[in-house]
mmCIF file of C-alpha atoms in Angstrom:
data_model
loop_
_atom_site.group_PDB
_atom_site.id
_atom_site.type_symbol
_atom_site.label_atom_id
_atom_site.label_comp_id
_atom_site.label_asym_id
_atom_site.label_seq_id
_atom_site.Cartn_x
_atom_site.Cartn_y
_atom_site.Cartn_z
ATOM 1 C CA UNK P 5 39.908 2.987 -14.928
ATOM 2 C CA UNK P 6 39.701 -0.479 -13.265
ATOM 3 C CA UNK P 7 38.104 -4.000 -14.660
ATOM 4 C CA UNK P 8 35.465 -3.513 -12.538
ATOM 5 C CA UNK P 9 34.431 1.009 -12.671
ATOM 6 C CA UNK P 10 31.204 1.793 -15.055
ATOM 7 C CA UNK P 11 31.344 4.850 -16.908
ATOM 8 C CA UNK P 12 28.363 6.944 -15.562
ATOM 9 C CA UNK P 13 29.804 9.913 -18.146
ATOM 10 C CA UNK P 14 26.687 8.465 -21.211
ATOM 11 C CA UNK P 15 24.230 9.099 -18.566
ATOM 12 C CA UNK P 16 24.807 12.999 -18.264
ATOM 13 C CA UNK P 17 22.308 13.587 -20.686
ATOM 14 C CA UNK P 18 19.563 11.996 -19.202
ATOM 15 C CA UNK P 19 16.357 13.968 -18.196
ATOM 16 C CA UNK P 20 16.185 14.487 -14.495
ATOM 17 C CA UNK P 21 13.557 16.918 -15.019
ATOM 18 C CA UNK P 22 10.248 15.568 -12.772
ATOM 19 C CA UNK P 23 7.782 18.873 -13.175
ATOM 20 C CA UNK P 24 5.365 16.578 -15.143
ATOM 21 C CA UNK P 25 4.901 14.012 -12.714
ATOM 22 C CA UNK P 26 1.896 13.333 -10.524
ATOM 23 C CA UNK P 27 2.204 14.485 -6.822
ATOM 24 C CA UNK P 28 3.063 11.082 -5.007
ATOM 25 C CA UNK P 29 -0.221 9.346 -2.856
ATOM 26 C CA UNK P 30 -0.033 8.775 0.377
ATOM 27 C CA UNK P 31 1.719 5.154 0.710
ATOM 28 C CA UNK P 32 -1.302 2.148 0.679
ATOM 29 C CA UNK P 33 -1.237 0.595 4.193
ATOM 30 C CA UNK P 34 -0.688 -2.778 4.179
ATOM 31 C CA UNK P 35 -1.731 -5.159 7.458
ATOM 32 C CA UNK P 36 -0.912 -9.312 7.613
ATOM 33 C CA UNK P 37 -4.575 -10.124 6.490
ATOM 34 C CA UNK P 38 -5.599 -11.128 3.462
ATOM 35 C CA UNK P 39 -6.997 -8.122 2.432
ATOM 36 C CA UNK P 40 -11.225 -9.012 0.699
ATOM 37 C CA UNK P 41 -12.184 -7.230 -2.732
ATOM 38 C CA UNK P 42 -10.136 -4.974 -5.286
ATOM 39 C CA UNK P 43 -6.968 -3.203 -3.490
ATOM 40 C CA UNK P 44 -6.423 -0.024 -5.275
ATOM 41 C CA UNK P 45 -2.483 0.121 -5.822
ATOM 42 C CA UNK P 46 -0.733 3.744 -6.998
ATOM 43 C CA UNK P 47 1.392 3.164 -9.806
ATOM 44 C CA UNK P 48 4.108 5.746 -10.207
ATOM 45 C CA UNK P 49 3.337 7.167 -13.437
ATOM 46 C CA UNK P 50 4.789 10.882 -15.690
ATOM 47 C CA UNK P 51 1.868 12.650 -16.631
ATOM 48 C CA UNK P 52 2.906 12.084 -20.436
ATOM 49 C CA UNK P 53 1.083 14.158 -22.612
ATOM 50 C CA UNK P 54 1.145 12.175 -26.028
ATOM 51 C CA UNK P 55 2.815 8.783 -26.740
ATOM 52 C CA UNK P 56 3.525 7.957 -30.351
ATOM 53 C CA UNK P 57 2.600 4.123 -29.107
ATOM 54 C CA UNK P 58 1.237 2.284 -26.581
ATOM 55 C CA UNK P 59 3.450 0.896 -23.859
ATOM 56 C CA UNK P 60 2.086 -1.192 -20.606
ATOM 57 C CA UNK P 61 4.000 0.217 -16.957
ATOM 58 C CA UNK P 62 6.393 -1.547 -15.174
ATOM 59 C CA UNK P 63 3.839 -1.882 -12.072
ATOM 60 C CA UNK P 64 1.120 -3.524 -14.113
ATOM 61 C CA UNK P 65 3.899 -5.719 -16.058
ATOM 62 C CA UNK P 66 5.678 -6.802 -12.597
ATOM 63 C CA UNK P 67 2.864 -8.221 -11.010
ATOM 64 C CA UNK P 68 1.054 -9.707 -14.330
ATOM 65 C CA UNK P 69 4.544 -11.337 -14.572
ATOM 66 C CA UNK P 70 4.796 -12.380 -10.791
ATOM 67 C CA UNK P 71 1.844 -14.264 -10.857
ATOM 68 C CA UNK P 72 3.916 -17.601 -12.762
ATOM 69 C CA UNK P 73 5.493 -17.159 -9.857
ATOM 70 C CA UNK P 74 2.658 -16.415 -7.020
ATOM 71 C CA UNK P 75 -0.081 -19.031 -7.935
ATOM 72 C CA UNK P 76 -0.423 -20.758 -4.312
ATOM 73 C CA UNK P 77 0.563 -18.102 -3.031
ATOM 74 C CA UNK P 78 -0.621 -15.455 -0.003
ATOM 75 C CA UNK P 79 0.447 -13.356 -3.689
ATOM 76 C CA UNK P 80 -1.732 -14.099 -5.900
ATOM 77 C CA UNK P 81 -4.100 -11.902 -7.736
ATOM 78 C CA UNK P 82 -7.506 -13.618 -8.815
ATOM 79 C CA UNK P 83 -7.311 -10.428 -11.171
ATOM 80 C CA UNK P 84 -5.705 -7.031 -12.161
ATOM 81 C CA UNK P 85 -7.625 -4.159 -13.254
ATOM 82 C CA UNK P 86 -6.065 -1.759 -15.615
ATOM 83 C CA UNK P 87 -6.653 2.052 -17.110
ATOM 84 C CA UNK P 88 -5.666 3.453 -19.956
ATOM 85 C CA UNK P 89 -4.256 7.043 -19.589
ATOM 86 C CA UNK P 90 -3.063 8.118 -23.239
ATOM 87 C CA UNK P 91 -1.403 5.385 -24.534
ATOM 88 C CA UNK P 92 -0.159 4.461 -21.652
ATOM 89 C CA UNK P 93 -1.767 0.963 -19.900
ATOM 90 C CA UNK P 94 -1.423 1.517 -16.059
ATOM 91 C CA UNK P 95 -2.079 -0.598 -13.314
ATOM 92 C CA UNK P 96 -5.167 0.419 -11.066
ATOM 93 C CA UNK P 97 -6.301 -2.310 -8.359
ATOM 94 C CA UNK P 98 -5.871 -5.759 -7.375
ATOM 95 C CA UNK P 99 -7.993 -8.378 -6.519
ATOM 96 C CA UNK P 100 -6.522 -11.238 -4.266
ATOM 97 C CA UNK P 101 -6.975 -15.076 -4.768
ATOM 98 C CA UNK P 102 -9.154 -16.169 -2.533
ATOM 99 C CA UNK P 103 -9.187 -19.551 -3.687
ATOM 100 C CA UNK P 104 -12.888 -19.830 -4.357
ATOM 101 C CA UNK P 105 -13.898 -20.532 -7.608
ATOM 102 C CA UNK P 106 -13.518 -18.391 -10.375
ATOM 103 C CA UNK P 107 -17.632 -18.239 -11.196
ATOM 104 C CA UNK P 108 -18.019 -17.455 -7.775
ATOM 105 C CA UNK P 109 -15.543 -14.687 -7.366
ATOM 106 C CA UNK P 110 -16.616 -12.947 -11.088
ATOM 107 C CA UNK P 111 -20.310 -13.053 -9.708
ATOM 108 C CA UNK P 112 -19.127 -11.202 -6.783
ATOM 109 C CA UNK P 113 -15.843 -9.083 -7.116
ATOM 110 C CA UNK P 114 -15.406 -8.319 -11.257
ATOM 111 C CA UNK P 115 -19.406 -7.585 -12.175
ATOM 112 C CA UNK P 116 -21.473 -5.526 -9.560
ATOM 113 C CA UNK P 117 -17.792 -3.399 -9.533
ATOM 114 C CA UNK P 118 -18.301 -2.278 -13.737
ATOM 115 C CA UNK P 119 -19.411 1.427 -13.975
ATOM 116 C CA UNK P 120 -20.377 2.989 -16.785
ATOM 117 C CA UNK P 121 -18.420 6.148 -15.675
ATOM 118 C CA UNK P 122 -15.540 4.429 -16.859
ATOM 119 C CA UNK P 123 -13.886 2.302 -19.191
ATOM 120 C CA UNK P 124 -11.207 -0.548 -17.840
ATOM 121 C CA UNK P 125 -9.892 -3.537 -18.613
ATOM 122 C CA UNK P 126 -9.822 -6.649 -15.906
ATOM 123 C CA UNK P 127 -7.528 -9.467 -16.479
ATOM 124 C CA UNK P 128 -8.999 -12.096 -14.863
ATOM 125 C CA UNK P 129 -7.531 -15.321 -13.569
ATOM 126 C CA UNK P 130 -8.719 -19.111 -13.802
ATOM 127 C CA UNK P 131 -6.427 -21.564 -15.437
ATOM 128 C CA UNK P 132 -4.935 -19.444 -17.258
ATOM 129 C CA UNK P 133 -5.665 -15.309 -17.799
ATOM 130 C CA UNK P 134 -8.292 -13.522 -20.334
ATOM 131 C CA UNK P 135 -8.694 -10.162 -21.192
ATOM 132 C CA UNK P 136 -12.180 -8.422 -20.589
ATOM 133 C CA UNK P 137 -12.230 -5.354 -22.043
ATOM 134 C CA UNK P 138 -15.198 -2.872 -19.965
ATOM 135 C CA UNK P 139 -15.373 -0.019 -22.457
ATOM 136 C CA UNK P 140 -19.851 0.869 -22.657
ATOM 137 C CA UNK P 141 -21.504 1.877 -26.117
ATOM 138 C CA UNK P 142 -21.560 6.247 -24.472
ATOM 139 C CA UNK P 143 -18.463 6.587 -23.422
ATOM 140 C CA UNK P 144 -15.924 8.793 -24.857
ATOM 141 C CA UNK P 145 -12.832 6.165 -24.376
ATOM 142 C CA UNK P 146 -15.179 2.709 -25.209
ATOM 143 C CA UNK P 147 -12.921 2.846 -28.774
ATOM 144 C CA UNK P 148 -9.159 3.584 -27.302
ATOM 145 C CA UNK P 149 -10.268 0.695 -25.219
ATOM 146 C CA UNK P 150 -11.633 -1.263 -27.818
ATOM 147 C CA UNK P 151 -8.847 -0.525 -30.335
ATOM 148 C CA UNK P 152 -6.053 -0.915 -27.949
ATOM 149 C CA UNK P 153 -7.262 -4.938 -26.727
ATOM 150 C CA UNK P 154 -4.815 -6.445 -28.539
ATOM 151 C CA UNK P 155 -2.044 -4.524 -28.210
ATOM 152 C CA UNK P 156 -2.382 -4.668 -24.651
ATOM 153 C CA UNK P 157 -2.326 -8.457 -25.016
ATOM 154 C CA UNK P 158 0.637 -8.681 -27.969
ATOM 155 C CA UNK P 159 2.561 -6.204 -24.195
ATOM 156 C CA UNK P 160 2.161 -8.951 -21.819
ATOM 157 C CA UNK P 161 3.323 -11.448 -24.359
ATOM 158 C CA UNK P 162 0.176 -12.893 -26.718
ATOM 159 C CA UNK P 163 -2.215 -14.812 -26.726
ATOM 160 C CA UNK P 164 0.033 -17.893 -25.843
ATOM 161 C CA UNK P 165 -0.422 -15.840 -21.984
ATOM 162 C CA UNK P 166 -3.851 -14.756 -22.489
ATOM 163 C CA UNK P 167 -5.245 -17.222 -24.706
ATOM 164 C CA UNK P 168 -9.050 -15.208 -24.314
ATOM 165 C CA UNK P 169 -10.232 -11.184 -25.162
ATOM 166 C CA UNK P 170 -13.744 -10.165 -24.543
ATOM 167 C CA UNK P 171 -15.404 -6.896 -25.213
ATOM 168 C CA UNK P 172 -18.657 -5.611 -23.016
ATOM 169 C CA UNK P 173 -20.281 -2.788 -23.915
ATOM 170 C CA UNK P 174 -23.679 -3.755 -21.407
ATOM 171 C CA UNK P 175 -23.713 -4.105 -17.924
ATOM 172 C CA UNK P 176 -26.154 -7.753 -20.189
ATOM 173 C CA UNK P 177 -22.499 -7.697 -21.564
ATOM 174 C CA UNK P 178 -20.838 -9.098 -18.285
ATOM 175 C CA UNK P 179 -20.599 -12.634 -18.440
ATOM 176 C CA UNK P 180 -17.772 -15.272 -17.696
ATOM 177 C CA UNK P 181 -17.735 -17.705 -20.222
ATOM 178 C CA UNK P 182 -16.704 -21.043 -20.438
ATOM 179 C CA UNK P 183 -13.939 -20.476 -22.788
ATOM 180 C CA UNK P 184 -12.446 -19.136 -19.752
ATOM 181 C CA UNK P 185 -13.996 -21.665 -17.234
ATOM 182 C CA UNK P 186 -12.580 -24.701 -18.813
ATOM 183 C CA UNK P 187 -9.520 -23.341 -20.180
ATOM 184 C CA UNK P 188 -6.268 -25.963 -20.918
#
């Protein structure tokens, strides 16, 4: 075997059964104009029945990491919305950076879009990132979301990248704290 050839024999035992995969969703049509509001993401994930440890999806990690380079570009995001599927945190939707003040974007796009029927994580960006946990106290998944919030922060780079974590349990709690807007 030449030095440039790669031995693929180690790959023979890979699980190629995709019978537990979700049906692919229709691709999201992109237009050239920047979309306002939340943009849904079809994160390709497998329906894993039991994950023994907390993990984040590749798309959530990639979109979050890309923001270090996308600041000031049309691809920049103001917020990312993530949801849990078992122990898997996956990207649900993104909010484009529209160069409005953080407070205005929060009041227009974040607060009105939290629903009492589902929990979620919202990664909101000002000068730095903040992680908000929306877990209505009467929701069946509220404990799972609050207990995994710090694990999500660690998976995305820890307190250096996401210095603020807040939990909201009722709609009156949904406020943009000054420690987020005044972050260094």
